[in-house]
Amino acid sequence: MIHRVADTSQISYHCELLGKEFVYSITIVAGSKVLSTLQKPIPQDVDGIRDLVQGYWVVVQGYREGYRADPVAAAHGPMTEREVRRMYWNRRHYEEGAARQKAVEELIRQQSVLSNKCFAALQAATKAIEKQMEFVVPIKTPFIFDCEGRHYSHHENCLWSSTRRLTVEQWLGLISQVVNRESAKLASLSGRNAAPLDRRTAISTSVRTEVWRRDEGRCVRCGSRDRLEFDHIIPVALGGSNTSRNIELLCETCNRLKSASIG
Ligand SMILES: [Zn+2]
């Protein structure tokens, strides 16, 4: 019913200026997939954010007003760069001579400098607001949202999707079911892998004989002669070899005690 979209994903606030208002959306990047929730106005009841939004709004407006206050710009009224360029290239509009042409060129230059400053201020503003949002408005987990007709849940850096709308409890329950099923599957896979490992632990007859003689047919720990087993001093799984140097005789009891102390 639910399906794992991606194992690793990043979730963050994305702020921008829309009209005269700062808005935010929550963006989830999972592999090549980028999902975004609907835009909402920045919550301005949070102190740090309100100061940032208002402060930067003043800065951005300042650049705009600065342009309007410019005498050359004021003479023409507010114009977009495109309008100014169209005017510049349209010969009919400047028979007034070189001085007028120069003024228009200056206007274009100033306007682009100002719009660059505006843009930089805006970028700084959105970055700062995004950071502040992360700090004062942490994104809840699981974060549940809808996108392109599907339902999503972002939980512990993992992105899940469902065709059905689910509650927080249903999401958490289904996610833990999937995770448990996966770990059970993984455990059974590693169990199957144990077979070739067993083959690697097989000890040749000549080594068995050599170890038996060296250890005098007794447990090297307690000296018992009962229920003896060939034990890898360094386990095969940890790189131990099947040579007599790495094999010793242990009774069953001592071997279990040793395994318990390693495990
Ligand atoms: Zn023993």
Short mmCIF file of C-alpha atoms and ligand atoms in Angstrom, two decimals:
data_model
loop_
_atom_site.label_atom_id
_atom_site.label_comp_id
_atom_site.label_asym_id
_atom_site.label_seq_id
_atom_site.Cartn_x
_atom_site.Cartn_y
_atom_site.Cartn_z
CA MET A 1 0.00 0.00 0.00
CA ILE A 2 2.88 2.35 0.69
CA HIS A 3 6.08 2.44 -1.24
CA ARG A 4 9.53 3.76 -0.55
CA VAL A 5 10.36 6.50 -3.03
CA ALA A 6 13.90 7.06 -1.81
CA ASP A 7 16.16 6.02 1.04
CA THR A 8 17.82 9.37 1.32
CA SER A 9 16.14 12.67 0.84
CA GLN A 10 16.47 16.22 1.96
CA ILE A 11 13.72 18.45 3.16
CA SER A 12 14.02 22.20 3.35
CA TYR A 13 12.17 25.47 3.26
CA HIS A 14 12.17 27.39 0.03
CA CYS A 15 11.36 31.09 0.27
CA GLU A 16 10.63 33.60 -2.43
CA LEU A 17 9.10 36.97 -2.97
CA LEU A 18 5.75 36.66 -4.68
CA GLY A 19 4.22 40.00 -5.52
CA LYS A 20 4.77 42.00 -2.36
CA GLU A 21 4.74 39.05 -0.01
CA PHE A 22 7.39 36.58 1.08
CA VAL A 23 6.07 33.04 0.73
CA TYR A 24 7.51 29.64 1.53
CA SER A 25 7.13 26.15 0.24
CA ILE A 26 8.64 22.97 1.59
CA THR A 27 10.87 21.24 -0.91
CA ILE A 28 11.83 17.58 -0.78
CA VAL A 29 14.71 16.38 -2.91
CA ALA A 30 14.83 12.59 -3.26
CA GLY A 31 17.26 11.40 -5.92
CA SER A 32 16.27 13.08 -9.16
CA LYS A 33 12.79 13.76 -7.81
CA VAL A 34 12.01 17.21 -6.49
CA LEU A 35 8.67 17.64 -4.78
CA SER A 36 7.26 20.85 -3.52
CA THR A 37 4.25 21.68 -1.41
CA LEU A 38 1.96 24.64 -1.95
CA GLN A 39 3.24 28.08 -1.17
CA LYS A 40 2.15 29.75 2.02
CA PRO A 41 2.82 33.20 3.43
CA ILE A 42 5.82 33.30 5.78
CA PRO A 43 4.51 33.13 9.37
CA GLN A 44 5.22 36.62 10.60
CA ASP A 45 4.08 36.01 14.14
CA VAL A 46 7.53 34.52 14.79
CA ASP A 47 9.85 37.29 15.96
CA GLY A 48 13.08 36.40 14.14
CA ILE A 49 11.29 35.85 10.87
CA ARG A 50 9.18 39.00 11.09
CA ASP A 51 12.30 41.14 11.64
CA LEU A 52 14.06 39.46 8.73
CA VAL A 53 11.13 39.81 6.35
CA GLN A 54 10.50 43.43 7.23
CA GLY A 55 14.20 44.30 7.25
CA TYR A 56 14.85 42.81 3.86
CA TRP A 57 11.67 44.17 2.44
CA VAL A 58 12.92 47.64 3.36
CA VAL A 59 16.28 46.90 1.70
CA VAL A 60 14.70 45.57 -1.50
CA GLN A 61 12.21 48.44 -1.68
CA GLY A 62 15.09 50.81 -0.96
CA TYR A 63 16.84 49.74 -4.13
CA ARG A 64 13.66 50.12 -6.14
CA GLU A 65 12.88 53.55 -4.71
CA GLY A 66 16.50 54.53 -5.23
CA TYR A 67 16.01 53.96 -8.91
CA ARG A 68 12.75 55.90 -9.00
CA ALA A 69 14.37 58.77 -7.11
CA ASP A 70 17.06 59.01 -9.77
CA PRO A 71 16.48 62.28 -11.73
CA VAL A 72 16.97 60.63 -15.14
CA ALA A 73 14.67 57.76 -14.24
CA ALA A 74 12.14 60.13 -12.69
CA ALA A 75 11.99 62.13 -15.91
CA HIS A 76 10.85 59.01 -17.75
CA GLY A 77 8.76 57.59 -14.98
CA PRO A 78 9.27 53.97 -13.91
CA MET A 79 10.24 51.89 -16.90
CA THR A 80 11.32 48.35 -17.22
CA GLU A 81 14.70 47.69 -18.75
CA ARG A 82 12.97 46.32 -21.84
CA GLU A 83 11.00 49.50 -22.30
CA VAL A 84 14.13 51.59 -22.02
CA ARG A 85 15.96 49.42 -24.53
CA ARG A 86 13.07 49.55 -26.98
CA MET A 87 13.09 53.31 -26.70
CA TYR A 88 16.83 53.44 -27.19
CA TRP A 89 16.73 51.39 -30.36
CA ASN A 90 13.74 53.17 -31.82
CA ARG A 91 15.31 56.04 -33.81
CA ARG A 92 12.11 58.09 -33.89
CA HIS A 93 12.39 58.60 -30.14
CA TYR A 94 15.70 60.30 -29.99
CA GLU A 95 16.25 62.89 -32.56
CA GLU A 96 17.14 65.11 -29.61
CA GLY A 97 20.74 64.22 -30.11
CA ALA A 98 23.72 62.67 -28.44
CA ALA A 99 23.03 64.08 -24.94
CA ARG A 100 19.65 62.37 -24.82
CA GLN A 101 21.18 59.14 -26.09
CA LYS A 102 23.82 59.29 -23.38
CA ALA A 103 21.17 59.87 -20.72
CA VAL A 104 19.25 56.84 -21.88
CA GLU A 105 22.42 54.72 -21.89
CA GLU A 106 23.15 55.84 -18.36
CA LEU A 107 19.59 54.99 -17.39
CA ILE A 108 20.00 51.46 -18.72
CA ARG A 109 23.31 51.06 -16.92
CA GLN A 110 21.92 52.33 -13.61
CA GLN A 111 18.79 50.30 -13.91
CA SER A 112 20.72 47.08 -14.44
CA VAL A 113 23.06 47.88 -11.54
CA LEU A 114 20.06 48.57 -9.34
CA SER A 115 18.23 45.46 -10.44
CA ASN A 116 21.38 43.42 -9.74
CA LYS A 117 21.48 44.92 -6.26
CA CYS A 118 17.77 44.23 -5.87
CA PHE A 119 18.31 40.66 -6.94
CA ALA A 120 21.28 40.18 -4.58
CA ALA A 121 19.30 41.66 -1.69
CA LEU A 122 16.41 39.38 -2.48
CA GLN A 123 18.64 36.33 -2.61
CA ALA A 124 20.23 37.19 0.71
CA ALA A 125 16.78 37.79 2.16
CA THR A 126 15.37 34.44 1.07
CA LYS A 127 18.49 32.56 2.24
CA ALA A 128 18.35 34.21 5.66
CA ILE A 129 14.62 33.61 6.00
CA GLU A 130 14.99 29.95 4.96
CA LYS A 131 17.68 29.48 7.61
CA GLN A 132 15.59 31.21 10.25
CA MET A 133 12.57 29.08 9.32
CA GLU A 134 14.58 25.88 9.87
CA PHE A 135 15.58 27.21 13.26
CA VAL A 136 12.27 28.49 14.61
CA VAL A 137 9.74 26.42 12.62
CA PRO A 138 11.19 22.88 12.53
CA ILE A 139 9.53 20.54 10.02
CA LYS A 140 7.61 17.82 11.84
CA THR A 141 8.26 14.15 11.19
CA PRO A 142 6.51 12.42 9.57
CA PHE A 143 5.93 15.37 7.27
CA ILE A 144 2.80 14.51 5.28
CA PHE A 145 1.93 16.27 2.05
CA ASP A 146 0.18 15.80 -1.29
CA CYS A 147 1.80 16.31 -4.65
CA GLU A 148 0.61 15.53 -8.18
CA GLY A 149 -2.33 13.47 -6.93
CA ARG A 150 -0.22 11.24 -4.68
CA HIS A 151 0.20 11.28 -0.94
CA TYR A 152 3.66 11.47 0.52
CA SER A 153 5.29 11.14 3.89
CA HIS A 154 8.80 12.21 4.73
CA HIS A 155 10.10 10.32 7.75
CA GLU A 156 13.67 9.92 9.03
CA ASN A 157 15.25 11.10 5.77
CA CYS A 158 13.19 8.61 3.84
CA LEU A 159 10.44 9.50 1.38
CA TRP A 160 7.33 7.29 1.15
CA SER A 161 4.36 7.49 -1.14
CA SER A 162 0.83 6.14 -1.04
CA THR A 163 -2.12 6.20 -3.40
CA ARG A 164 -4.40 6.66 -0.41
CA ARG A 165 -4.67 9.46 2.08
CA LEU A 166 -3.37 8.24 5.43
CA THR A 167 -3.31 9.57 8.97
CA VAL A 168 -0.07 10.13 10.88
CA GLU A 169 -0.65 6.89 12.83
CA GLN A 170 -1.33 4.92 9.65
CA TRP A 171 1.84 6.25 8.03
CA LEU A 172 3.96 5.39 11.06
CA GLY A 173 2.40 1.94 11.37
CA LEU A 174 2.83 1.06 7.70
CA ILE A 175 6.39 2.43 7.57
CA SER A 176 7.45 0.34 10.56
CA GLN A 177 5.77 -2.73 8.99
CA VAL A 178 7.74 -2.27 5.77
CA VAL A 179 10.98 -1.65 7.67
CA ASN A 180 10.45 -4.78 9.79
CA ARG A 181 9.62 -6.89 6.73
CA GLU A 182 12.79 -5.63 5.08
CA SER A 183 14.99 -6.47 8.06
CA ALA A 184 13.46 -9.96 8.24
CA LYS A 185 14.22 -10.45 4.55
CA LEU A 186 17.77 -9.20 5.05
CA ALA A 187 18.27 -11.56 7.99
CA SER A 188 17.12 -14.55 5.93
CA LEU A 189 19.47 -13.51 3.12
CA SER A 190 22.46 -13.37 5.44
CA GLY A 191 21.38 -16.80 6.76
CA ARG A 192 21.60 -18.20 3.23
CA ASN A 193 25.03 -16.63 2.85
CA ALA A 194 26.18 -18.59 5.85
CA ALA A 195 26.43 -21.79 3.74
CA PRO A 196 29.60 -20.86 1.83
CA LEU A 197 31.01 -19.51 5.09
CA ASP A 198 30.58 -22.98 6.62
CA ARG A 199 32.53 -24.47 3.75
CA ARG A 200 35.32 -22.03 4.45
CA THR A 201 35.43 -23.15 8.07
CA ALA A 202 36.00 -26.78 7.07
CA ILE A 203 39.27 -27.98 8.59
CA SER A 204 41.37 -30.51 6.68
CA THR A 205 42.06 -33.94 8.22
CA SER A 206 45.81 -33.28 8.39
CA VAL A 207 45.24 -30.04 10.35
CA ARG A 208 42.77 -31.83 12.67
CA THR A 209 45.32 -34.54 13.35
CA GLU A 210 48.10 -32.02 13.94
CA VAL A 211 45.97 -29.93 16.37
CA TRP A 212 44.75 -33.08 18.19
CA ARG A 213 48.33 -34.19 18.74
CA ARG A 214 49.61 -30.74 19.70
CA ASP A 215 46.78 -30.14 22.22
CA GLU A 216 47.11 -33.75 23.46
CA GLY A 217 43.43 -34.51 22.92
CA ARG A 218 42.34 -32.11 25.69
CA CYS A 219 40.48 -28.82 25.96
CA VAL A 220 43.21 -26.15 26.04
CA ARG A 221 41.22 -24.20 28.63
CA CYS A 222 39.99 -26.73 31.16
CA GLY A 223 41.79 -29.91 30.15
CA SER A 224 38.56 -31.86 29.66
CA ARG A 225 38.61 -34.79 27.24
CA ASP A 226 34.85 -34.77 26.71
CA ARG A 227 32.87 -33.26 23.81
CA LEU A 228 35.91 -31.70 22.15
CA GLU A 229 35.57 -29.30 19.23
CA PHE A 230 38.01 -27.69 16.83
CA ASP A 231 37.80 -23.98 17.45
CA HIS A 232 39.06 -21.12 15.28
CA ILE A 233 41.06 -18.84 17.57
CA ILE A 234 40.36 -15.91 15.24
CA PRO A 235 36.90 -16.54 13.71
CA VAL A 236 36.83 -17.17 9.95
CA ALA A 237 34.38 -14.30 9.59
CA LEU A 238 37.07 -12.01 11.01
CA GLY A 239 39.73 -13.30 8.62
CA GLY A 240 41.05 -16.25 10.69
CA SER A 241 42.63 -19.08 8.67
CA ASN A 242 42.19 -22.89 8.69
CA THR A 243 45.81 -23.52 9.63
CA SER A 244 46.80 -25.31 12.82
CA ARG A 245 48.16 -22.05 14.27
CA ASN A 246 44.60 -20.67 14.28
CA ILE A 247 42.87 -23.82 15.53
CA GLU A 248 42.70 -25.19 19.05
CA LEU A 249 40.83 -27.89 20.90
CA LEU A 250 38.05 -26.73 23.19
CA CYS A 251 35.38 -28.67 25.01
CA GLU A 252 31.78 -27.75 24.17
CA THR A 253 31.33 -25.81 27.43
CA CYS A 254 34.48 -23.70 26.97
CA ASN A 255 33.64 -23.10 23.30
CA ARG A 256 30.14 -21.81 24.16
CA LEU A 257 31.61 -19.58 26.87
CA LYS A 258 34.12 -18.20 24.38
CA SER A 259 31.42 -17.56 21.73
CA ALA A 260 29.30 -15.80 24.33
CA SER A 261 32.19 -13.54 25.31
CA ILE A 262 32.85 -12.66 21.66
CA GLY A 263 29.20 -12.22 20.71
ZN ZN B 1 36.98 -26.87 28.43
#
